[in-house]
Amino acid sequence: APMNESDEIPWYIAGLAFECSECGRCCAGPEEGYVWATSDELDTMAEHFDMTPAAFRKQYVRQIGRRLSLVEKKPTHDCIFLHKGKCSVYEVRPTQCRTWPFWAGNVESPEEWAWAGQRCEGINRGKLHDMAHIQRLASQTDG
């Protein structure tokens, strides 16, 4: 089929390398951030802790406008589930965490990818991820 403008080839056609070094920086402060989660994701996390969804939300979730975010530790702004540099909910972590660093905003341009690489030592190292995989992950994120 002929291509149209919406099928334009992304700059990362050859793929992008990323391998998590488990440094925890994407989960840690000092900048305040949001860890967006859906109701279903929060329910899964509550189940992981053997808590009711209501009790889990009361303890671990804050509402930002119409969206839900995990709370952070004060004063560090680390994710509440970051313990000794490791994610304590890794198996049930939200989509936002699963798709890092292939967020739409990070793969928008080589400059944005390089900027993300300033904060994440796993970017441009290790395993090569193909274009289709990157696009699939980026389509699940909004930033």
XYZ file of C-alpha atoms in Angstrom:
143
model
C 0.000 0.000 0.000
C 1.269 3.487 -0.745
C 2.458 5.516 2.225
C 0.858 8.775 3.239
C 2.131 11.484 5.600
C 0.777 9.739 8.706
C 2.953 6.705 7.904
C 6.165 8.699 8.030
C 9.154 6.655 9.067
C 10.351 7.507 12.580
C 13.909 8.642 13.188
C 14.565 5.436 15.147
C 13.868 3.084 12.218
C 17.035 1.122 13.084
C 15.821 0.666 16.668
C 17.106 2.023 19.979
C 19.275 0.426 22.618
C 18.185 0.228 26.218
C 19.049 -2.052 29.076
C 17.945 -1.264 32.591
C 20.870 -0.978 35.006
C 18.461 -0.978 37.969
C 19.848 2.356 39.167
C 16.391 3.474 40.362
C 16.817 7.042 39.089
C 13.592 6.922 37.067
C 11.765 6.138 40.336
C 13.559 8.647 42.538
C 13.509 12.386 43.214
C 14.601 15.082 43.711
C 12.093 16.385 41.145
C 8.494 15.775 42.082
C 6.824 13.562 39.545
C 3.751 11.528 38.928
C 3.415 7.790 38.565
C 0.103 7.548 36.725
C -1.910 4.384 37.210
C -5.302 3.182 36.033
C -7.973 1.827 38.356
C -7.260 -1.690 37.095
C -3.529 -1.299 37.758
C -4.220 -0.023 41.278
C -6.592 -2.930 41.947
C -3.856 -5.372 40.846
C -1.369 -3.659 43.146
C -3.848 -3.801 46.048
C -4.289 -7.529 45.446
C -0.496 -7.922 45.461
C -0.497 -6.506 49.012
C -3.602 -8.438 50.021
C -5.400 -5.133 50.597
C -8.813 -3.918 49.534
C -8.673 -1.430 46.645
C -10.085 1.257 48.970
C -7.465 0.691 51.683
C -4.678 0.617 49.101
C -5.811 3.904 47.547
C -6.138 5.602 50.902
C -2.544 4.714 51.781
C -0.711 4.859 48.432
C -2.632 6.962 45.902
C -3.278 10.657 45.352
C -5.710 12.219 42.940
C -4.372 14.833 40.505
C -7.289 16.359 38.642
C -9.102 13.353 37.188
C -6.043 11.097 37.234
C -4.514 8.848 39.865
C -0.850 8.823 40.882
C 1.136 6.838 43.408
C 2.261 8.908 46.383
C 5.897 9.781 46.995
C 8.072 9.650 50.065
C 8.724 12.979 51.729
C 11.083 14.819 51.429
C 12.952 12.802 48.773
C 10.141 12.561 46.184
C 11.074 8.912 45.622
C 8.263 6.596 44.601
C 6.663 5.096 47.699
C 7.533 1.616 46.392
C 11.238 2.274 45.833
C 13.095 0.406 48.584
C 16.919 0.377 48.734
C 17.048 1.364 45.057
C 14.713 -1.426 43.932
C 11.041 -1.514 42.965
C 9.088 -3.499 45.536
C 6.091 -3.878 43.159
C 8.055 -4.713 40.014
C 5.786 -7.587 38.923
C 2.668 -5.393 39.170
C 4.147 -1.974 38.333
C 1.984 0.424 36.251
C 2.240 0.842 32.459
C 4.149 4.101 32.911
C 6.952 2.149 34.605
C 6.790 -0.823 32.208
C 7.150 1.350 29.112
C 10.128 3.478 30.272
C 12.143 4.828 28.493
C 10.064 4.382 25.324
C 7.546 7.101 26.167
C 6.071 9.136 23.310
C 7.852 12.278 24.521
C 11.220 10.546 24.850
C 11.186 9.094 21.319
C 9.753 12.190 19.644
C 13.190 13.274 18.434
C 16.872 12.359 18.783
C 17.238 15.408 21.048
C 14.504 14.219 23.447
C 16.043 10.730 23.495
C 19.471 12.236 24.273
C 17.919 14.340 27.054
C 16.325 11.218 28.587
C 19.753 9.581 28.323
C 21.204 12.301 30.539
C 18.973 11.036 33.339
C 18.984 7.296 32.554
C 22.220 5.356 32.254
C 20.510 2.409 30.512
C 19.668 4.461 27.405
C 21.883 3.704 24.375
C 23.323 0.627 26.097
C 22.697 -3.065 25.859
C 19.820 -4.650 23.982
C 18.560 -3.170 20.704
C 14.774 -2.736 20.645
C 13.166 -2.697 17.211
C 10.991 0.083 15.818
C 7.708 -1.881 16.135
C 8.356 -2.642 19.815
C 9.204 1.013 20.525
C 6.078 2.240 18.722
C 3.900 -0.255 20.619
C 5.223 1.001 23.983
C 5.115 4.696 22.999
C 1.473 4.351 21.938
C 0.582 3.317 25.508
C 1.952 6.557 26.972
C 1.068 10.199 26.695
C 4.322 11.805 27.707
